[in-house]
Short mmCIF file of C-alpha atoms (C1' of nucleotides) in Angstrom, two decimals:
data_model
loop_
_atom_site.label_atom_id
_atom_site.label_comp_id
_atom_site.label_asym_id
_atom_site.label_seq_id
_atom_site.Cartn_x
_atom_site.Cartn_y
_atom_site.Cartn_z
CA MET A 160 4.85 21.53 -69.76
CA ASN A 161 3.45 24.83 -70.79
CA GLN A 162 -0.02 24.15 -69.54
CA LYS A 163 -2.13 27.21 -69.07
CA HIS A 164 -3.18 26.16 -65.62
CA ASP A 165 0.39 25.82 -64.43
CA ARG A 166 1.31 29.17 -65.91
CA GLU A 167 -1.44 30.83 -63.95
CA LYS A 168 -0.33 29.12 -60.77
CA VAL A 169 3.23 30.35 -61.25
CA LEU A 170 2.01 33.87 -61.96
CA ARG A 171 -0.15 33.88 -58.89
CA SER A 172 2.51 32.74 -56.47
CA GLY A 173 4.96 35.08 -58.19
CA LEU A 174 2.65 38.00 -57.59
CA HIS A 175 2.22 36.89 -54.02
CA LEU A 176 5.98 36.98 -53.60
CA PHE A 177 6.23 40.40 -55.21
CA CYS A 178 3.58 41.67 -52.83
CA SER A 179 5.35 40.56 -49.72
CA LYS A 180 8.93 41.22 -50.75
CA GLY A 181 8.77 44.10 -53.21
CA TYR A 182 10.18 44.16 -56.70
CA ASN A 183 13.89 44.55 -56.14
CA ASN A 184 14.08 42.31 -53.12
CA LEU A 185 12.62 39.40 -55.00
CA GLY A 186 15.11 37.64 -57.23
CA VAL A 187 14.25 35.55 -60.24
CA ASP A 188 16.09 32.72 -58.54
CA GLU A 189 13.67 32.86 -55.66
CA ILE A 190 10.66 32.88 -57.95
CA CYS A 191 12.08 29.79 -59.61
CA LYS A 192 12.84 28.10 -56.32
CA THR A 193 9.38 28.79 -54.94
CA THR A 194 7.53 27.67 -58.02
CA GLY A 195 9.81 24.74 -58.65
CA MET A 196 10.97 26.02 -62.00
CA THR A 197 14.51 26.45 -63.17
CA LYS A 198 15.87 29.62 -64.64
CA GLY A 199 15.92 28.10 -68.09
CA ALA A 200 12.25 27.26 -67.86
CA PHE A 201 11.46 30.68 -66.49
CA TYR A 202 13.18 32.55 -69.28
CA HIS A 203 11.71 30.20 -71.80
CA ALA A 204 8.22 30.92 -70.52
CA PHE A 205 8.54 34.63 -69.79
CA GLU A 206 10.32 37.46 -71.51
CA ASP A 207 11.88 38.96 -68.40
CA LYS A 208 11.18 39.84 -64.81
CA GLU A 209 9.26 42.99 -65.66
CA ASN A 210 6.94 41.29 -68.08
CA PHE A 211 6.44 38.47 -65.64
CA LEU A 212 5.19 41.01 -63.09
CA LEU A 213 2.96 42.71 -65.62
CA GLU A 214 1.40 39.44 -66.72
CA ALA A 215 0.94 38.45 -63.09
CA ILE A 216 -0.87 41.69 -62.37
CA SER A 217 -3.07 41.38 -65.39
CA THR A 218 -3.96 37.76 -64.66
CA TYR A 219 -4.76 38.68 -61.09
CA GLY A 220 -7.05 41.47 -62.28
CA GLN A 221 -9.07 39.14 -64.44
CA ASN A 222 -10.10 37.10 -61.43
CA GLN A 223 -10.67 40.01 -59.16
CA VAL A 224 -14.30 40.92 -59.65
CA ARG A 225 -15.30 37.31 -59.14
CA TYR A 226 -13.18 37.22 -56.02
CA ILE A 227 -14.71 40.38 -54.55
CA HIS A 228 -18.21 39.15 -55.19
CA GLY A 229 -17.35 35.91 -53.49
CA LYS A 230 -16.00 37.72 -50.46
CA LEU A 231 -19.00 40.06 -50.36
CA ASP A 232 -21.48 37.20 -50.45
CA SER A 233 -19.75 34.66 -48.30
CA THR A 234 -19.98 36.73 -45.18
CA GLY A 235 -23.32 35.13 -44.32
CA GLU A 236 -24.94 38.44 -43.57
CA VAL A 237 -28.35 39.23 -44.97
CA LYS A 238 -28.30 43.02 -44.81
CA ALA A 239 -26.22 44.84 -47.39
CA ILE A 240 -24.65 47.20 -44.85
CA ASP A 241 -23.47 44.27 -42.76
CA ARG A 242 -22.06 42.48 -45.78
CA LEU A 243 -20.16 45.64 -46.65
CA LYS A 244 -18.81 46.11 -43.16
CA ASN A 245 -17.83 42.49 -42.93
CA PHE A 246 -16.10 42.62 -46.27
CA TYR A 247 -13.87 45.50 -45.30
CA LEU A 248 -13.19 44.26 -41.81
CA ARG A 249 -12.15 40.91 -43.20
CA MET A 250 -9.87 42.53 -45.73
CA LEU A 251 -8.25 44.48 -42.93
CA GLU A 252 -7.91 41.58 -40.56
CA TYR A 253 -6.08 39.48 -43.12
CA GLN A 254 -3.59 42.27 -43.57
CA PRO A 255 -0.63 42.10 -43.42
CA GLU A 256 -0.29 38.32 -43.34
CA VAL A 257 -2.06 37.75 -46.60
CA ASN A 258 -1.66 41.28 -47.87
CA TYR A 259 -3.88 43.14 -50.17
CA MET A 260 -2.42 42.84 -53.59
CA GLY A 261 -3.55 46.00 -55.26
CA CYS A 262 -2.23 48.21 -52.51
CA MET A 263 1.05 46.33 -52.36
CA ILE A 264 1.50 46.54 -56.08
CA ASN A 265 0.92 50.24 -55.86
CA ASN A 266 3.45 50.44 -53.09
CA MET A 267 6.04 48.82 -55.28
CA MET A 268 5.74 51.57 -57.82
CA SER A 269 8.51 53.69 -56.46
CA GLU A 270 10.85 50.77 -57.06
CA LEU A 271 10.03 50.42 -60.68
CA GLY A 272 11.49 52.38 -63.50
CA ALA A 273 10.17 51.89 -66.99
CA ILE A 274 7.02 50.00 -66.15
CA ASN A 275 6.03 52.45 -63.46
CA GLU A 276 3.35 53.96 -65.65
CA LEU A 277 1.95 50.61 -66.65
CA VAL A 278 1.68 49.42 -63.09
CA GLY A 279 0.06 52.72 -62.20
CA LYS A 280 -2.53 52.16 -64.87
CA ALA A 281 -3.12 48.65 -63.60
CA THR A 282 -3.70 49.94 -60.09
CA SER A 283 -6.06 52.58 -61.35
CA ILE A 284 -8.01 49.97 -63.26
CA GLU A 285 -8.04 47.83 -60.14
CA PHE A 286 -9.59 50.62 -58.12
CA ALA A 287 -12.29 51.02 -60.74
CA ARG A 288 -12.94 47.28 -60.69
CA PHE A 289 -13.36 47.30 -56.94
CA VAL A 290 -15.74 50.23 -57.06
CA GLU A 291 -17.70 48.55 -59.81
CA ALA A 292 -17.98 45.34 -57.82
CA ILE A 293 -18.89 46.95 -54.52
CA GLU A 294 -21.22 49.69 -55.73
CA PRO A 295 -24.34 47.50 -56.06
CA THR A 296 -24.08 46.48 -52.43
CA VAL A 297 -23.67 50.11 -51.41
CA LYS A 298 -26.76 50.99 -53.42
CA GLU A 299 -28.63 48.17 -51.72
CA ALA A 300 -27.61 49.50 -48.32
CA GLN A 301 -28.86 52.92 -49.37
CA GLN A 302 -32.20 51.45 -50.37
CA ASP A 303 -32.34 49.65 -47.02
CA GLY A 304 -31.96 53.05 -45.38
CA ASP A 305 -28.65 52.06 -43.79
CA LEU A 306 -26.57 54.51 -45.79
CA THR A 307 -27.52 58.08 -46.64
CA PRO A 308 -29.15 58.54 -50.06
CA HIS A 309 -27.76 62.07 -50.37
CA ILE A 310 -24.66 60.86 -52.19
CA SER A 311 -24.64 58.80 -55.36
CA SER A 312 -23.71 55.18 -54.74
CA GLU A 313 -20.73 55.49 -57.08
CA LYS A 314 -19.25 58.47 -55.26
CA MET A 315 -19.95 56.87 -51.91
CA THR A 316 -18.24 53.66 -52.95
CA GLU A 317 -15.24 55.66 -54.12
CA LEU A 318 -15.08 57.43 -50.78
CA ILE A 319 -15.36 54.21 -48.83
CA HIS A 320 -12.72 52.46 -50.86
CA THR A 321 -10.36 55.43 -50.76
CA THR A 322 -10.58 55.47 -46.99
CA PHE A 323 -9.94 51.75 -47.03
CA TYR A 324 -6.74 52.37 -48.98
CA GLY A 325 -5.76 54.83 -46.29
CA THR A 326 -6.41 52.36 -43.50
CA LEU A 327 -4.21 49.85 -45.31
CA THR A 328 -1.36 52.31 -45.40
CA ARG A 329 -1.76 52.87 -41.70
CA ALA A 330 -2.28 49.21 -40.89
CA LYS A 331 0.94 48.35 -42.62
CA SER A 332 2.95 50.61 -40.40
CA LEU A 333 1.05 49.59 -37.30
CA SER A 334 1.16 45.94 -38.27
CA SER A 335 -2.25 45.82 -36.70
CA ALA A 336 -5.65 46.34 -38.24
CA GLU A 337 -7.20 47.69 -35.06
CA LYS A 338 -7.06 51.39 -35.85
CA GLY A 339 -8.12 50.82 -39.43
CA ILE A 340 -11.19 48.89 -38.34
CA GLU A 341 -12.14 51.69 -35.99
CA THR A 342 -11.82 54.25 -38.75
CA MET A 343 -13.89 52.21 -41.19
CA HIS A 344 -16.59 51.85 -38.53
CA LEU A 345 -16.56 55.58 -38.01
CA LEU A 346 -16.90 56.19 -41.74
CA PHE A 347 -19.87 53.86 -42.05
CA GLN A 348 -21.44 55.52 -39.04
CA THR A 349 -20.98 58.92 -40.63
CA LEU A 350 -22.40 57.75 -43.94
CA SER A 351 -25.47 56.30 -42.27
CA ARG A 352 -26.86 59.70 -41.36
CA MET B 123 36.91 71.95 -38.26
CA ASN B 124 33.43 72.29 -39.70
CA GLN B 125 32.06 70.11 -42.41
CA LYS B 126 31.84 71.42 -45.89
CA HIS B 127 28.39 70.03 -46.43
CA ASP B 128 25.36 71.05 -44.42
CA ARG B 129 24.26 67.79 -42.86
CA GLU B 130 20.59 68.72 -42.66
CA LYS B 131 20.51 69.88 -46.26
CA VAL B 132 22.05 66.63 -47.43
CA LEU B 133 19.59 64.62 -45.36
CA ARG B 134 16.65 66.53 -46.74
CA SER B 135 17.54 66.14 -50.39
CA GLY B 136 18.47 62.52 -49.70
CA LEU B 137 15.03 61.84 -48.28
CA HIS B 138 13.51 63.58 -51.24
CA LEU B 139 15.40 61.24 -53.53
CA PHE B 140 14.35 58.19 -51.52
CA CYS B 141 10.75 59.32 -51.77
CA SER B 142 10.73 59.61 -55.52
CA LYS B 143 12.98 56.67 -56.39
CA GLY B 144 12.52 54.15 -53.61
CA TYR B 145 15.21 52.60 -51.48
CA ASN B 146 16.81 50.08 -53.78
CA ASN B 147 16.63 52.22 -56.89
CA LEU B 148 18.54 55.00 -55.25
CA GLY B 149 22.26 54.39 -55.14
CA VAL B 150 24.64 56.01 -52.74
CA ASP B 151 26.48 57.27 -55.80
CA GLU B 152 23.41 59.19 -56.86
CA ILE B 153 22.93 60.70 -53.42
CA CYS B 154 26.53 61.85 -53.59
CA LYS B 155 26.17 63.21 -57.09
CA THR B 156 23.00 65.11 -56.23
CA THR B 157 24.35 66.59 -53.03
CA GLY B 158 27.77 67.25 -54.49
CA MET B 159 29.52 64.96 -52.04
CA THR B 160 31.95 62.20 -52.78
CA LYS B 161 31.58 58.69 -51.50
CA GLY B 162 34.39 59.27 -49.10
CA ALA B 163 32.63 62.21 -47.58
CA PHE B 164 29.37 60.33 -47.42
CA TYR B 165 30.80 57.37 -45.57
CA HIS B 166 32.75 59.66 -43.37
CA ALA B 167 29.59 61.49 -42.33
CA PHE B 168 27.16 58.56 -42.17
CA GLU B 169 27.41 54.99 -41.02
CA ASP B 170 25.71 53.42 -44.02
CA LYS B 171 22.80 53.81 -46.39
CA GLU B 172 20.24 52.47 -43.92
CA ASN B 173 21.26 54.78 -41.13
CA PHE B 174 21.33 57.67 -43.55
CA LEU B 175 17.68 56.98 -44.38
CA LEU B 176 16.75 56.64 -40.72
CA GLU B 177 18.42 59.89 -39.79
CA ALA B 178 16.77 61.58 -42.75
CA ILE B 179 13.36 60.41 -41.63
CA SER B 180 13.91 61.46 -38.06
CA THR B 181 15.21 64.89 -39.06
CA TYR B 182 12.25 65.35 -41.34
CA GLY B 183 9.87 64.44 -38.54
CA GLN B 184 11.29 67.03 -36.22
CA ASN B 185 10.35 69.82 -38.59
CA GLN B 186 7.00 68.42 -39.49
CA VAL B 187 4.60 69.90 -36.98
CA ARG B 188 6.01 73.35 -37.60
CA TYR B 189 5.62 72.75 -41.30
CA ILE B 190 2.00 71.63 -41.04
CA HIS B 191 1.07 74.59 -38.91
CA GLY B 192 2.68 76.85 -41.44
CA LYS B 193 0.74 75.28 -44.26
CA LEU B 194 -2.50 75.39 -42.28
CA ASP B 195 -2.13 79.07 -41.50
CA SER B 196 -0.67 80.35 -44.71
CA THR B 197 -3.73 79.55 -46.74
CA GLY B 198 -5.12 83.00 -46.07
CA GLU B 199 -8.53 81.66 -45.16
CA VAL B 200 -10.26 82.92 -42.07
CA LYS B 201 -12.66 80.05 -41.46
CA ALA B 202 -11.23 76.85 -40.02
CA ILE B 203 -13.10 74.61 -42.45
CA ASP B 204 -11.69 76.52 -45.40
CA ARG B 205 -8.18 76.37 -44.00
CA LEU B 206 -8.58 72.62 -43.62
CA LYS B 207 -9.90 72.13 -47.12
CA ASN B 208 -7.20 74.30 -48.57
CA PHE B 209 -4.53 72.45 -46.67
CA TYR B 210 -5.52 69.07 -48.03
CA LEU B 211 -6.17 70.28 -51.54
CA ARG B 212 -2.74 71.88 -51.61
CA MET B 213 -1.12 68.74 -50.36
CA LEU B 214 -2.84 66.81 -53.11
CA GLU B 215 -2.09 69.26 -55.85
CA TYR B 216 1.62 69.18 -55.14
CA GLN B 217 1.55 65.43 -55.45
CA PRO B 218 3.31 63.72 -57.13
CA GLU B 219 5.83 66.36 -58.12
CA VAL B 220 6.77 67.24 -54.59
CA ASN B 221 5.46 64.07 -53.03
CA TYR B 222 4.23 63.54 -49.56
CA MET B 223 7.10 62.09 -47.67
CA GLY B 224 5.41 60.07 -45.00
CA CYS B 225 3.27 58.17 -47.43
CA MET B 226 6.19 57.57 -49.76
CA ILE B 227 8.36 56.35 -46.95
CA ASN B 228 5.65 53.96 -46.00
CA ASN B 229 5.47 52.78 -49.56
CA MET B 230 9.13 51.95 -49.47
CA MET B 231 8.63 49.55 -46.64
CA SER B 232 8.22 46.47 -48.75
CA GLU B 233 11.73 47.08 -50.04
CA LEU B 234 13.36 47.22 -46.68
CA GLY B 235 14.52 44.32 -44.64
CA ALA B 236 15.93 44.87 -41.20
CA ILE B 237 14.84 48.44 -40.70
CA ASN B 238 11.31 47.73 -41.84
CA GLU B 239 9.98 47.88 -38.33
CA LEU B 240 11.75 51.10 -37.52
CA VAL B 241 10.44 52.81 -40.61
CA GLY B 242 6.98 51.50 -39.79
CA LYS B 243 7.20 53.03 -36.36
CA ALA B 244 8.38 56.31 -37.86
CA THR B 245 5.40 56.38 -40.17
CA SER B 246 3.03 55.61 -37.35
CA ILE B 247 4.51 58.41 -35.29
CA GLU B 248 4.19 60.68 -38.29
CA PHE B 249 0.50 59.94 -38.57
CA ALA B 250 0.05 60.81 -34.92
CA ARG B 251 1.95 64.05 -35.41
CA PHE B 252 -0.28 65.04 -38.28
CA VAL B 253 -3.41 64.29 -36.32
CA GLU B 254 -2.07 66.25 -33.38
CA ALA B 255 -1.29 69.24 -35.55
CA ILE B 256 -4.54 69.24 -37.49
CA GLU B 257 -6.98 68.38 -34.71
CA PRO B 258 -7.26 71.92 -33.25
CA THR B 259 -8.37 73.26 -36.61
CA VAL B 260 -10.92 70.47 -36.92
CA LYS B 261 -12.24 71.32 -33.47
CA GLU B 262 -12.46 74.96 -34.48
CA ALA B 263 -14.46 74.00 -37.56
CA GLN B 264 -16.78 71.98 -35.33
CA GLN B 265 -17.29 74.97 -33.09
CA ASP B 266 -18.00 77.11 -36.14
CA GLY B 267 -20.74 74.62 -37.01
CA ASP B 268 -19.02 73.63 -40.25
CA LEU B 269 -18.29 70.07 -39.17
CA THR B 270 -20.62 67.80 -37.24
CA PRO B 271 -20.08 67.76 -33.46
CA HIS B 272 -21.28 64.16 -33.21
CA ILE B 273 -17.79 62.79 -33.56
CA SER B 274 -14.84 63.70 -31.36
CA SER B 275 -12.38 65.98 -33.09
CA GLU B 276 -9.60 63.40 -32.63
CA LYS B 277 -11.53 60.60 -34.31
CA MET B 278 -12.68 62.92 -37.05
CA THR B 279 -9.15 64.07 -37.73
CA GLU B 280 -8.05 60.46 -37.91
CA LEU B 281 -10.79 59.69 -40.40
CA ILE B 282 -9.96 62.70 -42.54
CA HIS B 283 -6.27 61.97 -42.58
CA THR B 284 -6.79 58.27 -43.27
CA THR B 285 -8.92 59.14 -46.28
CA PHE B 286 -6.21 61.54 -47.34
CA TYR B 287 -3.70 58.68 -47.24
CA GLY B 288 -6.05 56.75 -49.50
CA THR B 289 -6.34 59.60 -51.98
CA LEU B 290 -2.56 59.75 -52.13
CA THR B 291 -2.38 56.08 -53.01
CA ARG B 292 -4.87 56.67 -55.78
CA ALA B 293 -3.30 59.91 -56.92
CA LYS B 294 0.02 58.17 -57.34
CA SER B 295 -1.41 55.70 -59.79
CA LEU B 296 -3.47 58.32 -61.57
CA SER B 297 -0.62 60.81 -61.55
CA SER B 298 -3.36 63.33 -61.10
CA ALA B 299 -4.87 64.73 -57.97
CA GLU B 300 -8.27 65.33 -59.52
CA LYS B 301 -10.08 62.29 -58.17
CA GLY B 302 -8.51 62.67 -54.78
CA ILE B 303 -9.66 66.25 -54.49
CA GLU B 304 -13.17 65.21 -55.39
CA THR B 305 -13.15 62.51 -52.73
CA MET B 306 -11.82 64.85 -50.04
CA HIS B 307 -14.56 67.33 -50.93
CA LEU B 308 -17.15 64.62 -50.59
CA LEU B 309 -15.77 63.60 -47.21
CA PHE B 310 -15.90 67.15 -45.89
CA GLN B 311 -19.41 67.49 -47.22
CA THR B 312 -20.43 64.29 -45.44
CA LEU B 313 -18.81 65.40 -42.22
CA SER B 314 -20.57 68.76 -42.30
CA ARG B 315 -23.96 67.22 -41.60
"C1'" DA C 28 15.59 12.32 -85.69
"C1'" DA C 29 13.87 16.88 -85.03
"C1'" DA C 30 11.94 20.08 -82.10
"C1'" DT C 31 11.00 21.65 -77.84
"C1'" DT C 32 11.82 22.18 -73.06
"C1'" DT C 33 14.82 22.18 -69.08
"C1'" DG C 34 19.22 22.49 -66.12
"C1'" DT C 35 23.02 25.12 -64.90
"C1'" DA C 36 27.30 27.39 -65.41
"C1'" DC C 37 28.49 31.68 -66.47
"C1'" DC C 38 28.65 36.78 -67.92
"C1'" DG C 39 28.50 41.51 -67.06
"C1'" DA C 40 26.45 45.40 -64.93
"C1'" DC C 41 25.58 47.45 -60.82
"C1'" DC C 42 26.05 48.93 -56.13
"C1'" DG C 43 27.20 49.14 -51.17
"C1'" DG C 44 31.01 49.71 -48.75
"C1'" DT C 45 36.29 50.02 -48.04
"C1'" DC C 46 40.95 51.64 -48.48
"C1'" DT C 47 44.55 54.59 -49.12
"C1'" DG C 48 46.37 58.66 -50.08
"C1'" DT C 49 45.50 63.84 -50.08
"C1'" DT C 50 43.79 68.20 -48.44
"C1'" DT C 51 42.41 71.36 -44.96
"C1'" DG C 52 42.75 74.31 -41.09
"C1'" DA C 53 43.23 74.93 -36.05
"C1'" DC C 54 46.90 75.01 -32.92
"C1'" DT C 55 51.60 75.53 -31.32
"C1'" DA C 56 56.39 76.80 -31.27
"C1'" DT C 57 59.68 79.68 -33.06
"C1'" DA D 101 54.06 86.34 -38.99
"C1'" DT D 102 55.85 81.83 -40.40
"C1'" DA D 103 56.61 77.16 -40.35
"C1'" DG D 104 55.55 72.83 -38.58
"C1'" DT D 105 52.27 69.32 -36.67
"C1'" DC D 106 48.37 66.59 -36.38
"C1'" DA D 107 43.91 64.92 -36.84
"C1'" DA D 108 39.67 65.49 -39.01
"C1'" DA D 109 37.60 65.77 -43.59
"C1'" DC D 110 37.69 64.35 -48.07
"C1'" DA D 111 38.50 62.20 -52.90
"C1'" DG D 112 37.81 58.51 -55.75
"C1'" DA D 113 39.73 54.04 -57.35
"C1'" DC D 114 38.63 49.69 -56.17
"C1'" DC D 115 36.62 45.25 -54.27
"C1'" DG D 116 33.29 41.70 -53.40
"C1'" DG D 117 28.88 40.20 -53.77
"C1'" DT D 118 24.42 40.07 -55.92
"C1'" DC D 119 21.30 39.45 -59.56
"C1'" DG D 120 19.10 39.76 -64.18
"C1'" DG D 121 19.84 37.63 -68.17
"C1'" DT D 122 22.34 34.31 -71.65
"C1'" DA D 123 24.45 30.20 -73.62
"C1'" DC D 124 24.40 25.87 -74.53
"C1'" DA D 125 24.25 21.16 -73.43
"C1'" DA D 126 21.16 17.61 -71.71
"C1'" DA D 127 16.76 15.73 -71.47
"C1'" DT D 128 12.30 15.09 -73.01
"C1'" DT D 129 8.55 15.17 -76.25
"C1'" DT D 130 6.60 14.74 -80.85
#
DNA sequence: AAATTTGTACCGACCGGTCTGTTTGACTAT
DNA sequence: ATAGTCAAACAGACCGGTCGGTACAAATTT
């Protein structure tokens, strides 16, 4: 059963495991156990653990823009600035239970040897994808007069998302999103002048 | 009878190794090789690998505030805002060769099991220490009229340092500080209005 | 029946930690 | 001074467990 749909499912839950446990702490046996595969099936389907991770990351990335747009729109808010705020606050609130994949993947980098560079590239691409997906909403908020027009929407989106990365780092150690939410609020407030 | 090896020196280079290689990828053998100890000496001096890391973190923390103040002052700039900018740009430029310990330690968290919480706490304390050390300079810049007085200096310092954390995450994947520096510049520019 | 897929026992490398014997140097007694 | 004593400090071979990956037989599909 090498159905494409199943493969994607395995990759997704594998990535999820990597995110919560890290690279070295997650054994192939556990991936197999969780996904209901056996080791034979695993090594038949994938080259090795490293390539499994890489494929998982790449598959995840392909669905990301769609995912972000969904999250941005499904907040039920009409104004762009509120959709933005809601998006980030949601992302923070779900952390660390659900975790935020990109950041976690990045955090695993120090564990990885050879594929370090590749994962780094993937993370960098991921950042760009986020910015690309969020930028239109930022621009909309600027046109609404809710964010300052003095900065280009691209640069502003980069700033917002960089700060978000920072709040994630903090949230992880605090195991609470509270402080991060406060900081994001403060940033939006600053950018509204 | 005094020990042959300077405990603090060993701890420092050990932490440095942890930061660049991660917890699981750094073997006790390598710590010993790097510091010129033998395994016997290591296990005579320290309880185990975990406690070695914890002691390294704690020792590092004790020197941190002094270190930050040194960095903040040694930039040779007279104006507070310039000292601040210089401080952060320096920190970014040295990354990832030198690495920024706190952030790296945090990034190792996903690898750690039992001591996860402790390391998290250490990182959280570290953030507070940074804010505490940097805040006076931020306040000074506010008084100089170079940063907006509309936000309390504490909150502003938190925002700045959170964004800095984010730039580090990005810098790591880009293996270049360029983008991070740009973002920090933009933040300071935004906060000057 | 042939080809593909799956189950599982096993291999070997690696690594944290231990064990045992050796060295070192402060202290004492001569 | 010198020799002897003792415990702390150290060296490094070794052990036990873990884990990525393989081998190969069994099962399943074509």
